[in-house]
Short mmCIF file of C-alpha atoms in Angstrom, two decimals:
data_model
loop_
_atom_site.label_atom_id
_atom_site.label_comp_id
_atom_site.label_asym_id
_atom_site.label_seq_id
_atom_site.Cartn_x
_atom_site.Cartn_y
_atom_site.Cartn_z
CA UNK A 1 -0.01 -0.04 0.10
CA UNK A 2 1.20 3.45 -0.82
CA UNK A 3 2.19 5.51 2.25
CA UNK A 4 1.39 9.37 2.47
CA UNK A 5 4.03 11.81 1.80
CA UNK A 6 4.97 14.62 4.12
CA UNK A 7 3.96 16.99 1.14
CA UNK A 8 0.40 15.47 1.10
CA UNK A 9 0.07 15.70 4.97
CA UNK A 10 1.15 19.22 4.91
CA UNK A 11 -1.12 20.53 2.30
CA UNK A 12 -4.21 18.66 3.93
CA UNK A 13 -3.43 20.43 7.12
CA UNK A 14 -3.11 23.89 5.34
CA UNK A 15 -6.67 23.31 3.84
CA UNK A 16 -8.04 22.18 7.09
CA UNK A 17 -6.61 25.32 8.81
CA UNK A 18 -7.71 27.67 6.23
CA UNK A 19 -11.04 26.11 5.37
CA UNK A 20 -10.42 26.95 1.58
CA UNK A 21 -8.03 25.22 -1.04
CA UNK A 22 -7.32 28.64 -2.71
CA UNK A 23 -6.24 30.03 0.69
CA UNK A 24 -4.36 27.17 1.40
CA UNK A 25 -2.53 27.17 -1.97
CA UNK A 26 -1.60 31.00 -1.37
CA UNK A 27 -0.12 30.38 1.92
CA UNK A 28 1.87 27.31 0.64
CA UNK A 29 2.79 29.32 -2.48
CA UNK A 30 1.77 26.59 -4.87
CA UNK A 31 -0.90 26.25 -7.25
CA UNK A 32 -4.44 25.32 -6.24
CA UNK A 33 -4.35 22.07 -8.56
CA UNK A 34 -1.23 20.89 -6.59
CA UNK A 35 -3.26 21.20 -3.40
CA UNK A 36 -6.22 19.56 -4.80
CA UNK A 37 -4.31 16.49 -6.26
CA UNK A 38 -2.16 16.08 -3.00
CA UNK A 39 -5.38 16.03 -0.87
CA UNK A 40 -7.13 13.63 -3.56
CA UNK A 41 -4.14 11.30 -3.38
CA UNK A 42 -4.09 11.42 0.41
CA UNK A 43 -7.91 10.25 0.40
CA UNK A 44 -7.16 7.52 -1.88
CA UNK A 45 -4.25 6.28 0.34
CA UNK A 46 -6.21 6.61 3.40
CA UNK A 47 -9.25 5.01 1.73
CA UNK A 48 -11.85 7.66 2.88
CA UNK A 49 -13.10 11.15 2.15
CA UNK A 50 -11.34 13.54 4.39
CA UNK A 51 -12.88 16.73 3.15
CA UNK A 52 -16.22 17.83 1.85
CA UNK A 53 -15.82 20.43 -0.80
CA UNK A 54 -18.57 23.03 -0.99
CA UNK A 55 -19.12 26.58 -2.62
CA UNK A 56 -17.51 28.46 0.28
CA UNK A 57 -14.66 26.15 0.57
CA UNK A 58 -13.76 22.79 2.24
CA UNK A 59 -14.90 21.30 5.48
CA UNK A 60 -13.71 18.22 7.46
CA UNK A 61 -15.57 15.08 7.51
CA UNK A 62 -15.79 12.95 10.60
CA UNK A 63 -12.96 10.94 9.39
CA UNK A 64 -11.01 13.99 8.49
CA UNK A 65 -11.17 15.46 11.64
CA UNK A 66 -9.77 12.34 13.49
CA UNK A 67 -6.89 12.20 10.76
CA UNK A 68 -6.27 15.92 11.13
CA UNK A 69 -5.05 15.20 14.73
CA UNK A 70 -2.71 12.53 13.88
CA UNK A 71 -1.48 14.71 10.96
CA UNK A 72 -0.60 17.42 13.10
CA UNK A 73 1.27 15.27 15.39
CA UNK A 74 3.18 13.75 12.63
CA UNK A 75 4.10 17.11 11.22
CA UNK A 76 5.20 18.31 14.78
CA UNK A 77 7.22 15.37 15.11
CA UNK A 78 9.06 15.63 11.78
CA UNK A 79 9.80 19.33 12.51
CA UNK A 80 11.08 18.40 16.08
CA UNK A 81 13.24 15.78 14.68
CA UNK A 82 14.79 17.97 12.35
CA UNK A 83 15.55 20.98 14.84
CA UNK A 84 16.34 18.69 17.79
CA UNK A 85 20.20 18.15 16.79
CA UNK A 86 20.60 21.99 17.02
CA UNK A 87 20.37 21.76 20.92
CA UNK A 88 21.74 19.40 23.47
CA UNK A 89 18.55 19.02 25.29
CA UNK A 90 20.04 16.94 28.17
CA UNK A 91 21.87 20.02 29.34
CA UNK A 92 18.54 21.92 29.97
CA UNK A 93 17.57 21.63 33.52
CA UNK A 94 15.77 23.46 36.17
CA UNK A 95 12.29 24.33 37.14
CA UNK A 96 9.44 25.77 34.83
CA UNK A 97 6.54 27.01 36.76
CA UNK A 98 3.99 27.06 33.84
CA UNK A 99 0.45 28.48 34.07
CA UNK A 100 -2.52 28.09 31.61
CA UNK A 101 -6.10 28.96 31.32
CA UNK A 102 -8.92 26.68 31.20
CA UNK A 103 -9.56 26.81 27.32
CA UNK A 104 -5.78 26.56 26.71
CA UNK A 105 -5.35 23.48 28.85
CA UNK A 106 -8.47 21.70 27.45
CA UNK A 107 -8.01 22.50 23.59
CA UNK A 108 -4.52 23.43 22.81
CA UNK A 109 -1.62 22.84 25.08
CA UNK A 110 -1.37 19.11 26.43
CA UNK A 111 0.12 17.56 23.08
CA UNK A 112 2.78 20.17 23.53
CA UNK A 113 3.44 19.29 27.13
CA UNK A 114 3.47 15.58 26.33
CA UNK A 115 6.18 16.07 23.73
CA UNK A 116 7.99 18.69 25.83
CA UNK A 117 8.43 16.34 28.85
CA UNK A 118 9.73 13.56 26.64
CA UNK A 119 12.27 15.98 24.78
CA UNK A 120 13.55 17.79 27.97
CA UNK A 121 13.68 15.03 30.73
CA UNK A 122 16.05 17.59 32.89
CA UNK A 123 13.32 20.17 33.40
CA UNK A 124 10.94 19.87 36.51
CA UNK A 125 7.69 21.12 34.99
CA UNK A 126 5.17 22.33 37.47
CA UNK A 127 1.65 22.93 35.89
CA UNK A 128 -1.13 25.23 37.14
CA UNK A 129 -4.44 25.97 35.67
CA UNK A 130 -5.78 29.45 36.64
CA UNK A 131 -7.88 32.55 35.57
CA UNK A 132 -6.42 35.17 33.37
CA UNK A 133 -6.28 37.64 36.25
CA UNK A 134 -4.46 35.19 38.61
CA UNK A 135 -2.00 34.17 35.85
CA UNK A 136 -1.17 37.86 35.34
CA UNK A 137 -0.73 38.68 39.00
CA UNK A 138 1.40 35.26 39.35
CA UNK A 139 3.57 36.28 36.44
CA UNK A 140 4.26 39.96 37.94
CA UNK A 141 4.88 38.39 41.44
CA UNK A 142 7.22 35.63 40.41
CA UNK A 143 4.77 32.70 41.13
CA UNK A 144 4.83 31.73 37.64
CA UNK A 145 7.73 31.79 35.21
CA UNK A 146 5.60 31.50 32.16
CA UNK A 147 2.07 31.15 30.86
CA UNK A 148 0.11 29.88 27.90
CA UNK A 149 -3.15 31.83 27.74
CA UNK A 150 -5.47 33.94 25.70
CA UNK A 151 -3.07 36.85 24.84
CA UNK A 152 -6.11 38.68 23.18
CA UNK A 153 -7.45 38.99 26.74
CA UNK A 154 -4.16 40.29 28.54
CA UNK A 155 -5.07 43.43 30.63
CA UNK A 156 -1.62 44.18 32.09
CA UNK A 157 0.10 45.32 28.80
CA UNK A 158 3.03 47.23 30.52
CA UNK A 159 4.09 44.43 33.08
CA UNK A 160 3.59 41.51 30.77
CA UNK A 161 5.29 40.61 27.50
CA UNK A 162 3.74 37.95 25.30
CA UNK A 163 4.04 36.00 21.78
CA UNK A 164 1.00 35.13 20.06
CA UNK A 165 1.33 31.71 18.58
CA UNK A 166 -2.32 31.13 17.17
CA UNK A 167 -4.85 33.44 15.92
CA UNK A 168 -8.08 31.32 15.87
CA UNK A 169 -10.88 32.86 13.79
CA UNK A 170 -14.26 32.89 15.40
CA UNK A 171 -17.24 31.64 13.26
CA UNK A 172 -21.05 31.13 13.79
CA UNK A 173 -21.96 27.67 15.06
CA UNK A 174 -25.13 26.25 14.19
CA UNK A 175 -27.05 23.04 13.77
CA UNK A 176 -26.91 21.15 10.31
CA UNK A 177 -30.70 21.65 10.00
CA UNK A 178 -30.70 25.57 10.54
CA UNK A 179 -32.48 27.71 8.18
CA UNK A 180 -29.63 30.25 8.25
CA UNK A 181 -27.44 27.82 6.22
CA UNK A 182 -29.59 28.51 2.92
CA UNK A 183 -28.58 32.34 3.13
CA UNK A 184 -25.73 33.47 0.89
CA UNK A 185 -24.43 35.91 3.86
CA UNK A 186 -25.09 36.04 7.57
CA UNK A 187 -24.53 39.03 9.82
CA UNK A 188 -24.67 39.92 13.41
CA UNK A 189 -28.14 41.29 12.82
CA UNK A 190 -29.31 37.74 11.50
CA UNK A 191 -27.73 36.04 14.56
CA UNK A 192 -29.33 38.61 17.04
CA UNK A 193 -32.63 37.34 15.90
CA UNK A 194 -31.78 33.78 16.98
CA UNK A 195 -31.83 32.24 20.42
CA UNK A 196 -28.18 32.41 21.61
CA UNK A 197 -26.02 30.00 23.81
CA UNK A 198 -23.47 32.16 25.48
CA UNK A 199 -20.12 30.52 26.69
CA UNK A 200 -18.80 32.18 29.90
CA UNK A 201 -15.34 30.38 30.57
CA UNK A 202 -12.14 32.40 30.23
CA UNK A 203 -14.01 35.63 29.80
CA UNK A 204 -15.70 34.37 26.57
CA UNK A 205 -18.98 36.45 27.41
CA UNK A 206 -16.86 39.63 28.10
CA UNK A 207 -15.04 39.31 24.72
CA UNK A 208 -18.35 38.64 22.90
CA UNK A 209 -19.85 41.78 24.60
CA UNK A 210 -17.11 43.90 23.20
CA UNK A 211 -17.68 43.12 19.46
CA UNK A 212 -21.38 43.09 19.81
CA UNK A 213 -21.22 46.66 21.51
CA UNK A 214 -19.65 47.97 18.17
CA UNK A 215 -23.04 47.29 16.67
CA UNK A 216 -26.59 48.20 17.63
CA UNK A 217 -27.43 44.66 18.02
CA UNK A 218 -27.39 42.36 21.09
CA UNK A 219 -27.33 38.47 21.30
CA UNK A 220 -30.84 36.98 22.58
CA UNK A 221 -29.10 34.80 25.22
CA UNK A 222 -31.36 31.96 26.38
CA UNK A 223 -28.56 29.97 28.33
CA UNK A 224 -25.15 30.96 29.70
CA UNK A 225 -22.78 28.15 30.58
CA UNK A 226 -19.06 27.50 31.24
CA UNK A 227 -19.17 24.19 29.43
CA UNK A 228 -18.01 24.07 25.69
CA UNK A 229 -19.49 20.54 25.42
CA UNK A 230 -22.94 21.77 26.66
CA UNK A 231 -22.79 24.60 23.98
CA UNK A 232 -21.90 22.28 21.44
CA UNK A 233 -24.80 19.82 22.28
CA UNK A 234 -27.37 22.59 22.66
CA UNK A 235 -26.35 24.11 19.15
CA UNK A 236 -26.30 20.74 17.56
CA UNK A 237 -29.90 19.85 18.80
CA UNK A 238 -30.97 23.24 17.25
CA UNK A 239 -31.81 25.10 20.44
CA UNK A 240 -29.84 28.18 19.49
CA UNK A 241 -26.56 29.51 17.86
CA UNK A 242 -23.35 30.66 19.08
CA UNK A 243 -20.05 32.12 17.83
CA UNK A 244 -16.74 30.68 19.18
CA UNK A 245 -13.34 30.18 17.76
CA UNK A 246 -12.16 27.29 15.59
CA UNK A 247 -9.75 26.16 18.32
CA UNK A 248 -12.58 24.80 20.33
CA UNK A 249 -14.74 23.70 17.31
CA UNK A 250 -15.38 20.07 17.10
CA UNK A 251 -17.99 19.04 14.09
CA UNK A 252 -19.78 16.52 16.25
CA UNK A 253 -21.56 16.68 19.68
CA UNK A 254 -21.32 13.91 22.40
CA UNK A 255 -24.61 12.46 21.09
CA UNK A 256 -23.50 12.37 17.58
CA UNK A 257 -25.26 15.47 15.98
CA UNK A 258 -23.46 17.71 13.54
CA UNK A 259 -22.52 21.16 14.36
CA UNK A 260 -21.96 23.53 11.23
CA UNK A 261 -19.75 26.64 11.07
CA UNK A 262 -20.15 29.80 8.95
CA UNK A 263 -17.97 32.91 8.66
CA UNK A 264 -20.06 35.98 9.53
CA UNK A 265 -20.19 39.06 7.23
CA UNK A 266 -19.30 41.32 10.10
CA UNK A 267 -15.72 41.53 11.18
CA UNK A 268 -15.21 39.46 14.36
CA UNK A 269 -11.76 39.45 16.31
CA UNK A 270 -9.60 36.29 16.36
CA UNK A 271 -9.10 34.54 19.63
CA UNK A 272 -5.24 34.59 20.13
CA UNK A 273 -3.21 32.02 21.96
CA UNK A 274 0.24 32.51 23.20
CA UNK A 275 3.21 32.63 25.48
CA UNK A 276 3.17 35.30 28.44
CA UNK A 277 5.88 36.23 30.91
CA UNK A 278 6.78 39.14 33.20
CA UNK A 279 8.52 42.09 31.28
CA UNK A 280 12.16 42.64 32.46
CA UNK A 281 12.66 39.42 34.30
CA UNK A 282 15.57 37.16 33.55
CA UNK A 283 14.51 33.75 32.33
CA UNK A 284 16.31 30.36 33.15
CA UNK A 285 17.22 27.78 30.45
CA UNK A 286 14.05 25.81 31.04
CA UNK A 287 11.97 28.75 30.28
CA UNK A 288 13.79 29.69 27.20
CA UNK A 289 13.75 25.92 25.99
CA UNK A 290 9.87 25.89 26.34
CA UNK A 291 9.61 29.15 24.43
CA UNK A 292 11.65 27.99 21.73
CA UNK A 293 9.85 24.58 21.62
CA UNK A 294 6.48 26.16 21.31
CA UNK A 295 7.71 28.10 18.40
CA UNK A 296 8.58 24.94 16.52
CA UNK A 297 5.96 23.64 14.00
CA UNK A 298 3.72 26.76 14.12
CA UNK A 299 2.68 25.89 10.57
CA UNK A 300 0.64 22.91 11.93
CA UNK A 301 -1.37 24.90 14.57
CA UNK A 302 -5.00 25.04 13.85
CA UNK A 303 -6.29 28.34 12.83
#
């Protein structure tokens, strides 16, 4: 049986990240036909359809969503293998007190933690989940050395420095049977007429309020919850709609119902995830190693 090539996997990830073959081709600096051919060949090798093509772009199938997780791990491992000879990792020792917010812990960071621990056995990694304000205070006071958090939410712009690793677009979530799917364009005015499920964790409701406040419309919130899975299930069942980032998007609810996503006509800010640390504080080798490690394989991060 033929084996998939690194190029085919890389092109597939680019399409999954961008949601469009044309946008993926532009980012890869190749032709659209090259991307289309590579994805088609990959589907033939895997033996199942990975992407559903539609007029607005391409969406992952159930099997494609499963394959994407493995594909990102493969590419991250390849990138790490290429770069690892540049550093004598056994020489990196010390303690790293790493903080993270809830969303980052659940939907982004843990695969990186797994690989970092394996790559740097001499680092004593101490993990803490905390709120945004607790992390900001902890970085400034020296309780934490480094954090992975929603950098788009950082308040203390003077005392804290940060690198953004990922800008995850926010899109409208709705059930597969929703009438809005038939509209050529959907605005916040359309969303305001629908029952809305509001996520509250990691200040999501505050962020939503900021971009709603730029308009004359307001979401008709019928339920507020800190559970992403509750939002997913309620949207999939047709109880309401929501606007959330692609980082937490999964196409299927726990009871097997489909959640569709659509870009809105109105500008919606991205959810930015990255590294944060106290400004003007000297960092040890463990902190520097983790910062460098997290910049490895940025091309494979979900967008």
